[in-house]
JSON list of C-alpha atoms in Angstrom, two decimals:
[
{"chain": "F", "resi": 1, "resn": "UNK", "atom": "CA", "xyz": [-29.25, -10.17, -12.39]},
{"chain": "F", "resi": 2, "resn": "UNK", "atom": "CA", "xyz": [-26.24, -11.82, -14.03]},
{"chain": "F", "resi": 3, "resn": "UNK", "atom": "CA", "xyz": [-24.36, -14.03, -11.90]},
{"chain": "F", "resi": 4, "resn": "UNK", "atom": "CA", "xyz": [-20.95, -13.32, -10.66]},
{"chain": "F", "resi": 5, "resn": "UNK", "atom": "CA", "xyz": [-18.77, -16.03, -12.88]},
{"chain": "F", "resi": 6, "resn": "UNK", "atom": "CA", "xyz": [-15.68, -15.06, -10.98]},
{"chain": "F", "resi": 7, "resn": "UNK", "atom": "CA", "xyz": [-17.40, -15.94, -7.56]},
{"chain": "F", "resi": 8, "resn": "UNK", "atom": "CA", "xyz": [-19.50, -18.92, -8.67]},
{"chain": "F", "resi": 9, "resn": "UNK", "atom": "CA", "xyz": [-16.26, -20.87, -10.14]},
{"chain": "F", "resi": 10, "resn": "UNK", "atom": "CA", "xyz": [-14.88, -20.61, -6.61]},
{"chain": "F", "resi": 11, "resn": "UNK", "atom": "CA", "xyz": [-11.09, -22.15, -6.52]},
{"chain": "F", "resi": 12, "resn": "UNK", "atom": "CA", "xyz": [-10.78, -22.35, -10.37]},
{"chain": "F", "resi": 13, "resn": "UNK", "atom": "CA", "xyz": [-10.74, -18.32, -10.48]},
{"chain": "F", "resi": 14, "resn": "UNK", "atom": "CA", "xyz": [-9.16, -17.60, -7.02]},
{"chain": "F", "resi": 15, "resn": "UNK", "atom": "CA", "xyz": [-6.13, -15.61, -9.26]},
{"chain": "F", "resi": 16, "resn": "UNK", "atom": "CA", "xyz": [-8.98, -13.09, -10.62]},
{"chain": "F", "resi": 17, "resn": "UNK", "atom": "CA", "xyz": [-10.95, -13.00, -7.38]},
{"chain": "F", "resi": 18, "resn": "UNK", "atom": "CA", "xyz": [-7.53, -11.94, -5.45]},
{"chain": "F", "resi": 19, "resn": "UNK", "atom": "CA", "xyz": [-6.83, -9.27, -8.24]},
{"chain": "F", "resi": 20, "resn": "UNK", "atom": "CA", "xyz": [-10.26, -8.13, -8.37]},
{"chain": "F", "resi": 21, "resn": "UNK", "atom": "CA", "xyz": [-10.40, -7.73, -4.69]},
{"chain": "F", "resi": 22, "resn": "UNK", "atom": "CA", "xyz": [-6.64, -6.15, -4.80]},
{"chain": "F", "resi": 23, "resn": "UNK", "atom": "CA", "xyz": [-7.83, -3.67, -7.52]},
{"chain": "F", "resi": 24, "resn": "UNK", "atom": "CA", "xyz": [-10.24, -2.52, -5.38]},
{"chain": "F", "resi": 25, "resn": "UNK", "atom": "CA", "xyz": [-8.13, -1.77, -2.30]},
{"chain": "F", "resi": 26, "resn": "UNK", "atom": "CA", "xyz": [-5.77, -0.12, -4.59]},
{"chain": "F", "resi": 27, "resn": "UNK", "atom": "CA", "xyz": [-9.04, 1.95, -5.97]},
{"chain": "F", "resi": 28, "resn": "UNK", "atom": "CA", "xyz": [-10.12, 3.06, -2.48]},
{"chain": "F", "resi": 29, "resn": "UNK", "atom": "CA", "xyz": [-6.63, 3.34, -1.30]},
{"chain": "F", "resi": 30, "resn": "UNK", "atom": "CA", "xyz": [-5.89, 5.86, -4.11]},
{"chain": "F", "resi": 31, "resn": "UNK", "atom": "CA", "xyz": [-9.34, 7.67, -2.62]},
{"chain": "F", "resi": 32, "resn": "UNK", "atom": "CA", "xyz": [-8.11, 8.00, 0.48]},
{"chain": "F", "resi": 33, "resn": "UNK", "atom": "CA", "xyz": [-4.61, 9.10, -0.27]},
{"chain": "F", "resi": 34, "resn": "UNK", "atom": "CA", "xyz": [-6.60, 11.88, -2.79]},
{"chain": "F", "resi": 35, "resn": "UNK", "atom": "CA", "xyz": [-8.77, 13.03, 0.42]},
{"chain": "F", "resi": 36, "resn": "UNK", "atom": "CA", "xyz": [-5.84, 13.78, 2.09]},
{"chain": "F", "resi": 37, "resn": "UNK", "atom": "CA", "xyz": [-4.26, 15.87, -0.58]},
{"chain": "F", "resi": 38, "resn": "UNK", "atom": "CA", "xyz": [-1.53, 12.90, -1.66]},
{"chain": "F", "resi": 39, "resn": "UNK", "atom": "CA", "xyz": [-1.93, 12.61, -5.39]},
{"chain": "F", "resi": 40, "resn": "UNK", "atom": "CA", "xyz": [0.72, 10.54, -6.39]},
{"chain": "F", "resi": 41, "resn": "UNK", "atom": "CA", "xyz": [-0.04, 6.54, -6.81]},
{"chain": "F", "resi": 42, "resn": "UNK", "atom": "CA", "xyz": [-0.98, 4.58, -4.06]},
{"chain": "F", "resi": 43, "resn": "UNK", "atom": "CA", "xyz": [1.15, 1.99, -5.93]},
{"chain": "F", "resi": 44, "resn": "UNK", "atom": "CA", "xyz": [4.10, 4.05, -5.38]},
{"chain": "F", "resi": 45, "resn": "UNK", "atom": "CA", "xyz": [4.00, 4.04, -1.59]},
{"chain": "F", "resi": 46, "resn": "UNK", "atom": "CA", "xyz": [5.40, 0.19, -0.56]},
{"chain": "F", "resi": 47, "resn": "UNK", "atom": "CA", "xyz": [8.26, 1.48, -2.53]},
{"chain": "F", "resi": 48, "resn": "UNK", "atom": "CA", "xyz": [8.94, 4.59, -1.07]},
{"chain": "F", "resi": 49, "resn": "UNK", "atom": "CA", "xyz": [8.14, 2.11, 2.34]},
{"chain": "F", "resi": 50, "resn": "UNK", "atom": "CA", "xyz": [10.75, 0.20, 1.51]},
{"chain": "F", "resi": 51, "resn": "UNK", "atom": "CA", "xyz": [13.19, 2.59, 1.02]},
{"chain": "F", "resi": 52, "resn": "UNK", "atom": "CA", "xyz": [12.23, 4.03, 4.31]},
{"chain": "F", "resi": 53, "resn": "UNK", "atom": "CA", "xyz": [12.66, 0.61, 6.25]},
{"chain": "F", "resi": 54, "resn": "UNK", "atom": "CA", "xyz": [15.85, -0.29, 4.80]},
{"chain": "F", "resi": 55, "resn": "UNK", "atom": "CA", "xyz": [17.66, 2.72, 3.57]},
{"chain": "F", "resi": 56, "resn": "UNK", "atom": "CA", "xyz": [19.24, 2.85, -0.11]},
{"chain": "F", "resi": 57, "resn": "UNK", "atom": "CA", "xyz": [18.40, -0.17, -2.37]},
{"chain": "F", "resi": 58, "resn": "UNK", "atom": "CA", "xyz": [19.32, -1.51, -5.72]},
{"chain": "F", "resi": 59, "resn": "UNK", "atom": "CA", "xyz": [16.39, -2.32, -8.16]},
{"chain": "F", "resi": 60, "resn": "UNK", "atom": "CA", "xyz": [16.99, -6.40, -7.72]},
{"chain": "F", "resi": 61, "resn": "UNK", "atom": "CA", "xyz": [16.39, -5.51, -3.65]},
{"chain": "F", "resi": 62, "resn": "UNK", "atom": "CA", "xyz": [13.78, -3.19, -4.40]},
{"chain": "F", "resi": 63, "resn": "UNK", "atom": "CA", "xyz": [12.03, -5.71, -6.13]},
{"chain": "F", "resi": 64, "resn": "UNK", "atom": "CA", "xyz": [12.44, -8.50, -3.93]},
{"chain": "F", "resi": 65, "resn": "UNK", "atom": "CA", "xyz": [11.20, -5.99, -0.54]},
{"chain": "F", "resi": 66, "resn": "UNK", "atom": "CA", "xyz": [8.05, -5.48, -2.25]},
{"chain": "F", "resi": 67, "resn": "UNK", "atom": "CA", "xyz": [7.47, -8.92, -4.21]},
{"chain": "F", "resi": 68, "resn": "UNK", "atom": "CA", "xyz": [6.82, -7.31, -7.96]},
{"chain": "F", "resi": 69, "resn": "UNK", "atom": "CA", "xyz": [8.87, -7.70, -11.25]},
{"chain": "F", "resi": 70, "resn": "UNK", "atom": "CA", "xyz": [12.13, -5.42, -11.43]},
{"chain": "F", "resi": 71, "resn": "UNK", "atom": "CA", "xyz": [10.63, -3.77, -14.93]},
{"chain": "F", "resi": 72, "resn": "UNK", "atom": "CA", "xyz": [7.34, -2.75, -12.70]},
{"chain": "F", "resi": 73, "resn": "UNK", "atom": "CA", "xyz": [9.88, -1.55, -10.12]},
{"chain": "F", "resi": 74, "resn": "UNK", "atom": "CA", "xyz": [11.77, 0.08, -12.88]},
{"chain": "F", "resi": 75, "resn": "UNK", "atom": "CA", "xyz": [8.92, 1.95, -14.42]},
{"chain": "F", "resi": 76, "resn": "UNK", "atom": "CA", "xyz": [7.70, 2.94, -10.83]},
{"chain": "F", "resi": 77, "resn": "UNK", "atom": "CA", "xyz": [10.79, 4.48, -9.76]},
{"chain": "F", "resi": 78, "resn": "UNK", "atom": "CA", "xyz": [11.15, 6.52, -12.94]},
{"chain": "F", "resi": 79, "resn": "UNK", "atom": "CA", "xyz": [7.78, 8.27, -12.12]},
{"chain": "F", "resi": 80, "resn": "UNK", "atom": "CA", "xyz": [9.43, 8.66, -8.30]},
{"chain": "F", "resi": 81, "resn": "UNK", "atom": "CA", "xyz": [12.26, 10.49, -9.62]},
{"chain": "F", "resi": 82, "resn": "UNK", "atom": "CA", "xyz": [10.87, 12.61, -11.94]},
{"chain": "F", "resi": 83, "resn": "UNK", "atom": "CA", "xyz": [8.49, 13.96, -8.94]},
{"chain": "F", "resi": 84, "resn": "UNK", "atom": "CA", "xyz": [11.64, 14.14, -7.04]},
{"chain": "F", "resi": 85, "resn": "UNK", "atom": "CA", "xyz": [10.91, 11.40, -4.34]},
{"chain": "F", "resi": 86, "resn": "UNK", "atom": "CA", "xyz": [13.65, 9.56, -5.26]},
{"chain": "F", "resi": 87, "resn": "UNK", "atom": "CA", "xyz": [17.25, 10.11, -6.23]},
{"chain": "F", "resi": 88, "resn": "UNK", "atom": "CA", "xyz": [19.61, 7.49, -7.85]},
{"chain": "F", "resi": 89, "resn": "UNK", "atom": "CA", "xyz": [23.34, 7.16, -8.48]},
{"chain": "F", "resi": 90, "resn": "UNK", "atom": "CA", "xyz": [25.63, 4.56, -9.92]},
{"chain": "F", "resi": 91, "resn": "UNK", "atom": "CA", "xyz": [27.61, 2.09, -7.48]},
{"chain": "F", "resi": 92, "resn": "UNK", "atom": "CA", "xyz": [30.87, 2.51, -7.24]},
{"chain": "F", "resi": 93, "resn": "UNK", "atom": "CA", "xyz": [33.07, -0.22, -9.36]},
{"chain": "F", "resi": 94, "resn": "UNK", "atom": "CA", "xyz": [29.71, -1.06, -11.65]},
{"chain": "F", "resi": 95, "resn": "UNK", "atom": "CA", "xyz": [28.16, 1.84, -13.15]},
{"chain": "F", "resi": 96, "resn": "UNK", "atom": "CA", "xyz": [25.24, -0.42, -14.32]},
{"chain": "F", "resi": 97, "resn": "UNK", "atom": "CA", "xyz": [24.15, -0.88, -10.99]},
{"chain": "F", "resi": 98, "resn": "UNK", "atom": "CA", "xyz": [22.09, 1.87, -9.16]},
{"chain": "F", "resi": 99, "resn": "UNK", "atom": "CA", "xyz": [21.26, 2.65, -5.34]},
{"chain": "F", "resi": 100, "resn": "UNK", "atom": "CA", "xyz": [17.85, 4.51, -4.94]},
{"chain": "F", "resi": 101, "resn": "UNK", "atom": "CA", "xyz": [17.25, 6.62, -1.76]},
{"chain": "F", "resi": 102, "resn": "UNK", "atom": "CA", "xyz": [14.80, 8.50, -0.56]},
{"chain": "F", "resi": 103, "resn": "UNK", "atom": "CA", "xyz": [15.10, 12.23, -1.34]},
{"chain": "F", "resi": 104, "resn": "UNK", "atom": "CA", "xyz": [14.24, 14.85, 1.61]},
{"chain": "F", "resi": 105, "resn": "UNK", "atom": "CA", "xyz": [10.95, 15.11, 0.01]},
{"chain": "F", "resi": 106, "resn": "UNK", "atom": "CA", "xyz": [10.32, 11.78, -0.20]},
{"chain": "F", "resi": 107, "resn": "UNK", "atom": "CA", "xyz": [11.23, 11.38, 3.13]},
{"chain": "F", "resi": 108, "resn": "UNK", "atom": "CA", "xyz": [8.84, 14.22, 4.24]},
{"chain": "F", "resi": 109, "resn": "UNK", "atom": "CA", "xyz": [6.42, 12.47, 1.89]},
{"chain": "F", "resi": 110, "resn": "UNK", "atom": "CA", "xyz": [6.62, 8.90, 3.92]},
{"chain": "F", "resi": 111, "resn": "UNK", "atom": "CA", "xyz": [6.36, 10.75, 7.44]},
{"chain": "F", "resi": 112, "resn": "UNK", "atom": "CA", "xyz": [3.45, 12.34, 6.50]},
{"chain": "F", "resi": 113, "resn": "UNK", "atom": "CA", "xyz": [1.70, 9.20, 5.16]},
{"chain": "F", "resi": 114, "resn": "UNK", "atom": "CA", "xyz": [2.78, 7.56, 8.48]},
{"chain": "F", "resi": 115, "resn": "UNK", "atom": "CA", "xyz": [1.51, 10.31, 10.43]},
{"chain": "F", "resi": 116, "resn": "UNK", "atom": "CA", "xyz": [-2.01, 11.00, 8.58]},
{"chain": "F", "resi": 117, "resn": "UNK", "atom": "CA", "xyz": [-2.77, 8.47, 6.07]},
{"chain": "F", "resi": 118, "resn": "UNK", "atom": "CA", "xyz": [-1.33, 4.87, 6.69]},
{"chain": "F", "resi": 119, "resn": "UNK", "atom": "CA", "xyz": [-3.39, 4.47, 10.17]},
{"chain": "F", "resi": 120, "resn": "UNK", "atom": "CA", "xyz": [-6.65, 5.39, 8.48]},
{"chain": "F", "resi": 121, "resn": "UNK", "atom": "CA", "xyz": [-6.04, 3.08, 5.88]},
{"chain": "F", "resi": 122, "resn": "UNK", "atom": "CA", "xyz": [-4.73, 0.32, 8.32]},
{"chain": "F", "resi": 123, "resn": "UNK", "atom": "CA", "xyz": [-8.07, 0.68, 10.25]},
{"chain": "F", "resi": 124, "resn": "UNK", "atom": "CA", "xyz": [-10.51, 0.86, 7.66]},
{"chain": "F", "resi": 125, "resn": "UNK", "atom": "CA", "xyz": [-8.86, -2.02, 6.15]},
{"chain": "F", "resi": 126, "resn": "UNK", "atom": "CA", "xyz": [-8.66, -3.87, 8.97]},
{"chain": "F", "resi": 127, "resn": "UNK", "atom": "CA", "xyz": [-12.48, -2.93, 9.89]},
{"chain": "F", "resi": 128, "resn": "UNK", "atom": "CA", "xyz": [-13.56, -4.49, 6.67]},
{"chain": "F", "resi": 129, "resn": "UNK", "atom": "CA", "xyz": [-11.72, -8.08, 7.48]},
{"chain": "F", "resi": 130, "resn": "UNK", "atom": "CA", "xyz": [-12.85, -7.73, 11.08]},
{"chain": "F", "resi": 131, "resn": "UNK", "atom": "CA", "xyz": [-15.68, -9.68, 10.12]},
{"chain": "F", "resi": 132, "resn": "UNK", "atom": "CA", "xyz": [-14.46, -12.38, 8.25]},
{"chain": "F", "resi": 133, "resn": "UNK", "atom": "CA", "xyz": [-14.78, -16.09, 9.50]},
{"chain": "F", "resi": 134, "resn": "UNK", "atom": "CA", "xyz": [-15.32, -19.16, 7.58]},
{"chain": "F", "resi": 135, "resn": "UNK", "atom": "CA", "xyz": [-13.84, -21.09, 4.72]},
{"chain": "F", "resi": 136, "resn": "UNK", "atom": "CA", "xyz": [-11.91, -18.65, 2.42]},
{"chain": "F", "resi": 137, "resn": "UNK", "atom": "CA", "xyz": [-14.16, -18.64, -0.48]},
{"chain": "F", "resi": 138, "resn": "UNK", "atom": "CA", "xyz": [-17.18, -17.25, 2.25]},
{"chain": "F", "resi": 139, "resn": "UNK", "atom": "CA", "xyz": [-14.17, -14.74, 3.70]},
{"chain": "F", "resi": 140, "resn": "UNK", "atom": "CA", "xyz": [-13.53, -13.34, -0.28]},
{"chain": "F", "resi": 141, "resn": "UNK", "atom": "CA", "xyz": [-17.25, -13.02, -0.80]},
{"chain": "F", "resi": 142, "resn": "UNK", "atom": "CA", "xyz": [-17.87, -11.28, 2.51]},
{"chain": "F", "resi": 143, "resn": "UNK", "atom": "CA", "xyz": [-14.73, -9.13, 1.61]},
{"chain": "F", "resi": 144, "resn": "UNK", "atom": "CA", "xyz": [-16.15, -7.94, -1.77]},
{"chain": "F", "resi": 145, "resn": "UNK", "atom": "CA", "xyz": [-19.07, -7.15, -0.09]},
{"chain": "F", "resi": 146, "resn": "UNK", "atom": "CA", "xyz": [-17.93, -5.29, 2.74]},
{"chain": "F", "resi": 147, "resn": "UNK", "atom": "CA", "xyz": [-15.89, -3.17, 0.16]},
{"chain": "F", "resi": 148, "resn": "UNK", "atom": "CA", "xyz": [-18.72, -2.76, -2.07]},
{"chain": "F", "resi": 149, "resn": "UNK", "atom": "CA", "xyz": [-21.11, -1.79, 0.66]},
{"chain": "F", "resi": 150, "resn": "UNK", "atom": "CA", "xyz": [-19.02, 0.90, 2.34]},
{"chain": "F", "resi": 151, "resn": "UNK", "atom": "CA", "xyz": [-15.54, 1.73, 0.78]},
{"chain": "F", "resi": 152, "resn": "UNK", "atom": "CA", "xyz": [-12.48, 2.79, 2.88]},
{"chain": "F", "resi": 153, "resn": "UNK", "atom": "CA", "xyz": [-13.26, 6.31, 2.26]},
{"chain": "F", "resi": 154, "resn": "UNK", "atom": "CA", "xyz": [-16.56, 6.03, 4.22]},
{"chain": "F", "resi": 155, "resn": "UNK", "atom": "CA", "xyz": [-15.05, 3.81, 6.83]},
{"chain": "F", "resi": 156, "resn": "UNK", "atom": "CA", "xyz": [-12.06, 6.16, 7.82]},
{"chain": "F", "resi": 157, "resn": "UNK", "atom": "CA", "xyz": [-14.77, 9.35, 7.49]},
{"chain": "F", "resi": 158, "resn": "UNK", "atom": "CA", "xyz": [-16.84, 7.56, 10.06]},
{"chain": "F", "resi": 159, "resn": "UNK", "atom": "CA", "xyz": [-13.98, 6.31, 12.05]},
{"chain": "F", "resi": 160, "resn": "UNK", "atom": "CA", "xyz": [-12.70, 10.10, 12.29]},
{"chain": "F", "resi": 161, "resn": "UNK", "atom": "CA", "xyz": [-16.27, 11.22, 13.21]},
{"chain": "F", "resi": 162, "resn": "UNK", "atom": "CA", "xyz": [-16.87, 9.11, 16.37]},
{"chain": "F", "resi": 163, "resn": "UNK", "atom": "CA", "xyz": [-13.18, 10.11, 17.56]},
{"chain": "F", "resi": 164, "resn": "UNK", "atom": "CA", "xyz": [-12.67, 12.68, 19.72]},
{"chain": "F", "resi": 165, "resn": "UNK", "atom": "CA", "xyz": [-9.15, 13.40, 18.60]},
{"chain": "F", "resi": 166, "resn": "UNK", "atom": "CA", "xyz": [-6.99, 12.24, 15.55]},
{"chain": "F", "resi": 167, "resn": "UNK", "atom": "CA", "xyz": [-5.61, 8.79, 16.07]},
{"chain": "F", "resi": 168, "resn": "UNK", "atom": "CA", "xyz": [-2.00, 8.84, 17.19]},
{"chain": "F", "resi": 169, "resn": "UNK", "atom": "CA", "xyz": [0.96, 6.30, 16.48]},
{"chain": "F", "resi": 170, "resn": "UNK", "atom": "CA", "xyz": [3.94, 5.89, 18.74]},
{"chain": "F", "resi": 171, "resn": "UNK", "atom": "CA", "xyz": [6.35, 7.56, 16.39]},
{"chain": "F", "resi": 172, "resn": "UNK", "atom": "CA", "xyz": [9.68, 5.16, 16.07]},
{"chain": "F", "resi": 173, "resn": "UNK", "atom": "CA", "xyz": [13.20, 5.93, 17.43]},
{"chain": "F", "resi": 174, "resn": "UNK", "atom": "CA", "xyz": [15.61, 8.43, 15.87]},
{"chain": "F", "resi": 175, "resn": "UNK", "atom": "CA", "xyz": [17.57, 5.84, 13.37]},
{"chain": "F", "resi": 176, "resn": "UNK", "atom": "CA", "xyz": [14.78, 3.47, 13.44]},
{"chain": "F", "resi": 177, "resn": "UNK", "atom": "CA", "xyz": [12.75, 1.95, 10.68]},
{"chain": "F", "resi": 178, "resn": "UNK", "atom": "CA", "xyz": [8.54, 2.83, 10.69]},
{"chain": "F", "resi": 179, "resn": "UNK", "atom": "CA", "xyz": [7.94, -0.57, 9.95]},
{"chain": "F", "resi": 180, "resn": "UNK", "atom": "CA", "xyz": [7.86, -1.52, 13.43]},
{"chain": "F", "resi": 181, "resn": "UNK", "atom": "CA", "xyz": [5.18, 0.53, 14.08]},
{"chain": "F", "resi": 182, "resn": "UNK", "atom": "CA", "xyz": [3.08, 0.84, 10.74]},
{"chain": "F", "resi": 183, "resn": "UNK", "atom": "CA", "xyz": [1.86, -1.62, 7.96]},
{"chain": "F", "resi": 184, "resn": "UNK", "atom": "CA", "xyz": [2.70, -0.52, 4.56]},
{"chain": "F", "resi": 185, "resn": "UNK", "atom": "CA", "xyz": [-0.42, -0.12, 2.19]},
{"chain": "F", "resi": 186, "resn": "UNK", "atom": "CA", "xyz": [-0.83, -2.64, -0.73]}
]
């Protein structure tokens, strides 16, 4: 068997290791979304969550809210706008600046995800992280092994099979952000 050089090089390849774990989490989150009948990319949900939490934002503000570059946000927003999930309009007084907001369809999707999918994702990721202890590199190895051994989809199915009824989350008060009761998938 060939050794995992990224794992063996430790801190030297930590960025690659984080990227690998992030890609595994993203792919498994996508599988959970698909399982729940949501066909949009998992990577778009942080943008929708930011708009739900903050209300209409400019591209630069969205970039700050999710911690990715403006070109990445712009590309993602194009897909979200084409899918009818967000709307954008020029800011009065400066037509170069655009504000982006959730459309009614986008708001409905976020509410559905908060209710049906995000709790499952959050619980599944928490489960795979629950046994982590020790130095960072050992924790990363355990996290990778945990994701390889039992996917988030498998974890969520097992959790749902043992629960007598679907998990319920307290809904945010009207006009309050959903963020206060829900973490955003990444």
